[in-house]
Short mmCIF file of C-alpha atoms in Angstrom, two decimals:
data_model
loop_
_atom_site.label_atom_id
_atom_site.label_comp_id
_atom_site.label_asym_id
_atom_site.label_seq_id
_atom_site.Cartn_x
_atom_site.Cartn_y
_atom_site.Cartn_z
CA MET A 1 153.44 21.93 -85.12
CA LEU A 2 152.96 20.54 -81.61
CA THR A 3 153.79 17.05 -80.44
CA LYS A 4 151.26 15.20 -78.29
CA LYS A 5 153.37 15.70 -75.17
CA GLN A 6 153.67 19.43 -75.86
CA LEU A 7 149.90 19.69 -76.30
CA ASP A 8 149.30 17.66 -73.12
CA LEU A 9 151.62 19.92 -71.12
CA LEU A 10 150.05 23.09 -72.49
CA GLY A 11 146.61 21.79 -71.56
CA PHE A 12 147.75 20.85 -68.05
CA ILE A 13 149.30 24.27 -67.42
CA HIS A 14 146.21 26.02 -68.75
CA LYS A 15 143.85 24.02 -66.52
CA ARG A 16 145.96 24.64 -63.42
CA VAL A 17 146.21 28.37 -64.09
CA GLN A 18 142.45 28.52 -64.62
CA ARG A 19 141.85 26.61 -61.38
CA ASP A 20 144.52 27.97 -59.05
CA GLY A 21 145.65 31.22 -60.64
CA VAL A 22 149.26 29.99 -60.79
CA PRO A 23 150.99 27.45 -63.02
CA PRO A 24 151.99 24.03 -61.67
CA SER A 25 155.47 23.24 -60.43
CA PHE A 26 157.91 21.27 -62.54
CA ASP A 27 157.42 18.28 -60.23
CA GLU A 28 153.66 18.45 -60.79
CA MET A 29 154.16 18.70 -64.56
CA LYS A 30 156.54 15.72 -64.51
CA GLU A 31 154.03 13.63 -62.56
CA ALA A 32 151.07 14.68 -64.73
CA LEU A 33 152.86 13.72 -67.95
CA ASP A 34 154.42 10.60 -66.38
CA LEU A 35 157.96 11.64 -67.32
CA ARG A 36 161.01 10.24 -65.61
CA SER A 37 162.92 13.49 -65.13
CA LYS A 38 162.50 17.26 -65.07
CA SER A 39 164.77 17.57 -68.11
CA GLY A 40 161.90 16.33 -70.27
CA ILE A 41 159.67 19.08 -68.87
CA HIS A 42 162.38 21.66 -69.56
CA ARG A 43 162.52 20.55 -73.21
CA LEU A 44 158.74 20.75 -73.56
CA ILE A 45 158.56 24.19 -71.91
CA THR A 46 161.30 25.49 -74.20
CA ALA A 47 159.52 24.13 -77.28
CA LEU A 48 156.20 25.71 -76.26
CA GLU A 49 157.94 29.03 -75.65
CA GLU A 50 159.71 28.93 -79.01
CA ARG A 51 156.38 28.28 -80.73
CA GLY A 52 154.80 31.25 -79.01
CA PHE A 53 152.26 29.39 -76.83
CA ILE A 54 153.75 30.36 -73.46
CA ARG A 55 156.06 33.02 -72.04
CA ARG A 56 158.42 32.60 -69.10
CA LEU A 57 158.68 35.70 -66.91
CA ALA A 58 162.10 36.50 -65.49
CA HIS A 59 162.86 36.70 -61.76
CA ARG A 60 159.59 35.10 -60.68
CA ALA A 61 159.07 31.61 -59.37
CA ARG A 62 156.78 29.34 -61.41
CA ALA A 63 156.15 32.29 -63.74
CA ILE A 64 154.66 30.83 -66.91
CA GLU A 65 152.13 32.84 -68.86
CA ILE A 66 149.81 31.30 -71.45
CA VAL A 67 150.10 33.46 -74.58
CA LYS A 68 147.76 31.56 -76.87
CA LEU A 69 146.02 28.21 -77.26
CA PRO A 70 145.48 26.06 -80.34
CA GLU A 71 141.95 25.87 -81.68
CA SER A 72 141.60 22.32 -80.31
CA MET A 73 141.79 23.85 -76.81
CA GLY A 74 139.48 26.77 -77.50
CA GLY A 75 142.08 29.20 -78.83
CA ALA A 76 141.39 31.79 -81.49
CA PRO A 77 141.46 30.62 -85.13
CA THR A 78 144.78 31.07 -86.88
CA SER A 79 143.37 32.33 -90.16
CA GLY A 80 143.70 29.17 -92.17
CA PHE A 81 146.64 27.42 -90.52
CA ALA A 82 146.68 25.56 -87.22
CA PRO A 83 149.60 23.49 -85.94
CA ARG A 84 149.23 19.83 -86.83
CA VAL A 85 149.86 17.72 -83.74
CA ILE A 86 152.46 15.07 -84.53
CA ASP A 87 153.31 12.58 -81.78
CA GLY A 88 157.04 13.06 -81.98
CA ASP A 89 158.07 12.69 -78.32
CA ARG A 90 159.90 9.64 -77.10
CA PRO A 91 157.18 7.14 -76.06
CA ASP A 92 157.31 5.20 -72.80
CA GLY A 93 156.69 2.02 -74.78
CA PRO A 94 155.88 0.94 -78.31
CA ALA A 95 152.32 1.58 -79.40
CA PRO A 96 150.53 -1.44 -80.81
CA ALA A 97 150.35 -1.32 -84.60
CA SER A 98 146.58 -1.79 -84.45
CA ALA A 99 146.23 1.51 -82.55
CA LEU A 100 147.67 3.55 -85.41
CA PRO A 101 146.20 4.30 -88.83
CA VAL A 102 148.11 2.63 -91.65
CA GLU A 103 149.34 5.92 -93.12
CA ALA A 104 150.77 6.97 -89.74
CA LEU A 105 153.07 3.94 -89.61
CA TYR A 106 155.26 5.18 -92.43
CA ALA A 107 157.18 8.28 -93.38
CA THR A 108 156.93 9.57 -96.93
CA GLU A 109 159.89 11.03 -98.78
CA LEU A 110 158.93 14.39 -100.31
CA PRO A 111 161.08 16.40 -102.72
CA VAL A 112 162.39 19.70 -101.34
CA MET A 113 161.80 22.07 -104.25
CA GLY A 114 164.33 24.69 -103.21
CA ARG A 115 163.61 27.72 -101.04
CA ILE A 116 160.46 29.78 -100.64
CA ALA A 117 160.57 33.40 -99.48
CA ALA A 118 158.79 34.33 -96.28
CA GLY A 119 159.84 37.93 -96.78
CA VAL A 120 160.52 39.78 -100.00
CA PRO A 121 159.84 37.34 -102.86
CA ILE A 122 162.91 35.68 -104.34
CA GLU A 123 163.21 33.35 -107.30
CA ALA A 124 160.42 31.06 -108.45
CA ILE A 125 160.45 27.46 -107.27
CA GLN A 126 163.17 25.44 -108.94
CA GLN A 127 163.82 21.74 -109.35
CA ALA A 128 164.05 19.43 -106.37
CA SER A 129 167.35 19.73 -104.48
CA HIS A 130 166.92 16.82 -102.05
CA SER A 131 164.18 15.02 -100.14
CA VAL A 132 162.81 15.02 -96.59
CA ALA A 133 160.93 12.36 -94.62
CA VAL A 134 157.44 13.51 -93.60
CA PRO A 135 155.00 11.70 -91.26
CA GLY A 136 152.21 10.10 -93.23
CA GLN A 137 149.47 11.74 -91.13
CA MET A 138 150.68 15.18 -92.23
CA LEU A 139 149.75 14.51 -95.86
CA THR A 140 146.08 15.42 -96.03
CA GLY A 141 143.65 16.04 -98.87
CA LYS A 142 143.86 15.23 -102.53
CA GLY A 143 146.81 16.15 -104.71
CA GLU A 144 150.57 15.80 -104.70
CA HIS A 145 152.72 17.15 -101.89
CA TYR A 146 156.16 18.70 -101.83
CA ALA A 147 158.38 20.55 -99.36
CA LEU A 148 160.11 23.93 -99.37
CA GLU A 149 162.75 25.49 -97.13
CA VAL A 150 161.62 28.82 -95.69
CA LYS A 151 163.83 31.86 -96.20
CA GLY A 152 162.93 34.97 -94.20
CA ASP A 153 160.89 36.00 -91.18
CA SER A 154 157.68 37.48 -92.53
CA MET A 155 155.54 34.58 -91.25
CA ILE A 156 156.94 34.27 -87.72
CA GLU A 157 153.65 35.20 -86.03
CA ALA A 158 152.08 32.22 -87.80
CA GLY A 159 154.77 30.01 -86.23
CA ILE A 160 156.87 29.75 -89.40
CA ASN A 161 160.53 30.61 -88.90
CA ASP A 162 163.53 31.11 -91.14
CA GLY A 163 165.01 27.69 -91.92
CA ASP A 164 161.80 25.71 -91.33
CA VAL A 165 160.66 23.21 -93.94
CA VAL A 166 157.02 23.63 -94.95
CA VAL A 167 154.90 20.86 -96.42
CA ILE A 168 152.72 22.01 -99.31
CA ARG A 169 149.76 20.31 -100.97
CA GLU A 170 149.53 21.20 -104.64
CA THR A 171 146.39 23.16 -105.50
CA SER A 172 145.50 26.09 -107.73
CA VAL A 173 142.70 27.39 -105.50
CA ALA A 174 142.65 28.85 -102.01
CA GLU A 175 140.25 30.29 -99.48
CA ASN A 176 140.71 33.53 -97.61
CA GLY A 177 143.03 32.99 -94.67
CA ASP A 178 144.93 30.07 -96.21
CA ILE A 179 148.72 30.23 -96.15
CA VAL A 180 149.78 29.55 -99.71
CA VAL A 181 152.67 29.39 -102.11
CA ALA A 182 151.92 32.24 -104.51
CA LEU A 183 153.68 32.73 -107.82
CA ILE A 184 153.74 36.40 -108.81
CA GLU A 185 153.88 37.17 -112.55
CA ASP A 186 155.45 33.73 -113.15
CA GLN A 187 158.71 35.01 -111.67
CA GLU A 188 158.61 35.31 -107.89
CA ALA A 189 157.45 32.72 -105.37
CA THR A 190 156.47 33.62 -101.82
CA LEU A 191 154.75 32.09 -98.80
CA LYS A 192 151.96 34.36 -97.54
CA ARG A 193 148.41 34.44 -96.24
CA TYR A 194 145.90 34.66 -99.09
CA MET A 195 143.04 37.17 -99.15
CA LYS A 196 140.93 37.76 -102.26
CA ARG A 197 139.07 41.06 -102.44
CA GLY A 198 137.05 41.57 -105.59
CA ASN A 199 139.45 41.47 -108.53
CA THR A 200 142.55 41.75 -106.37
CA ILE A 201 144.57 39.35 -104.28
CA ALA A 202 146.30 40.49 -101.10
CA LEU A 203 149.33 38.54 -99.91
CA GLU A 204 149.59 39.20 -96.19
CA ALA A 205 152.64 38.68 -93.98
CA ALA A 206 152.44 37.50 -90.37
CA ASN A 207 154.97 40.06 -89.21
CA PRO A 208 154.12 43.76 -88.78
CA ALA A 209 157.49 44.69 -90.27
CA TYR A 210 156.23 43.64 -93.71
CA GLU A 211 153.52 45.38 -95.71
CA THR A 212 150.64 43.56 -97.37
CA ARG A 213 151.17 43.33 -101.14
CA VAL A 214 148.12 43.66 -103.39
CA PHE A 215 147.98 42.45 -107.00
CA ALA A 216 145.41 42.11 -109.76
CA ASP A 217 144.10 38.55 -109.56
CA ASP A 218 145.52 37.64 -112.99
CA ARG A 219 149.07 38.38 -111.74
CA VAL A 220 149.03 35.75 -109.00
CA LYS A 221 148.88 31.97 -109.36
CA ILE A 222 148.36 29.69 -106.39
CA GLN A 223 150.87 26.84 -106.42
CA GLY A 224 149.88 25.09 -103.21
CA LYS A 225 148.54 25.31 -99.67
CA LEU A 226 150.45 24.88 -96.42
CA VAL A 227 149.52 21.67 -94.58
CA GLY A 228 152.46 21.09 -92.24
CA LEU A 229 155.81 22.24 -90.93
CA ILE A 230 159.04 20.53 -89.94
CA ARG A 231 161.58 22.16 -87.65
CA THR A 232 165.04 20.81 -86.94
CA TYR A 233 166.88 21.66 -83.73
#
């Protein structure tokens, strides 16, 4: 999930590298994003690096390498899940209410239905343990939504880390490439990329340390589809 400022900075760096062959200076970034201090740029750079969009190279001045771009900037598709851009940076001034859609003005409390394994499957989803506030614009499509805390590192290359909270839209169907909550034999719940091949369903990790698990299609039930992610620092 990228904020608008993070996306703006990534786009600015990309354009300057394409034009000049080197990334802009921190002063140039600060001026381009109309920030008051370099500390804001440092925070944005760190966030982009943690999300895998850029890489800082040691012992080199202005050494920032673009690793990947979101699809909105011409990057490669992410097989069913792209970061939803949520304007979460501190604004320079209040936006007029008329400029925002009604659903974006409010946060929705979603139940956190326990933990979901992004690794070896653990227990099935249990009852709600607490709730979390989610931006209204993250809740897309028909159906109810709920949240789960991620346990494990098998989806890190999809930008999903241990301890993140994922927002899930309830659905029993999925398309190839979707990241889904899959219930295996009514006992184990896991968060994986869904691929249906004939009469089998492959649950793929986004970490080469984990093997793809393949099941007969009647052994797997889709419980929901990933639509957003919340990370707390």
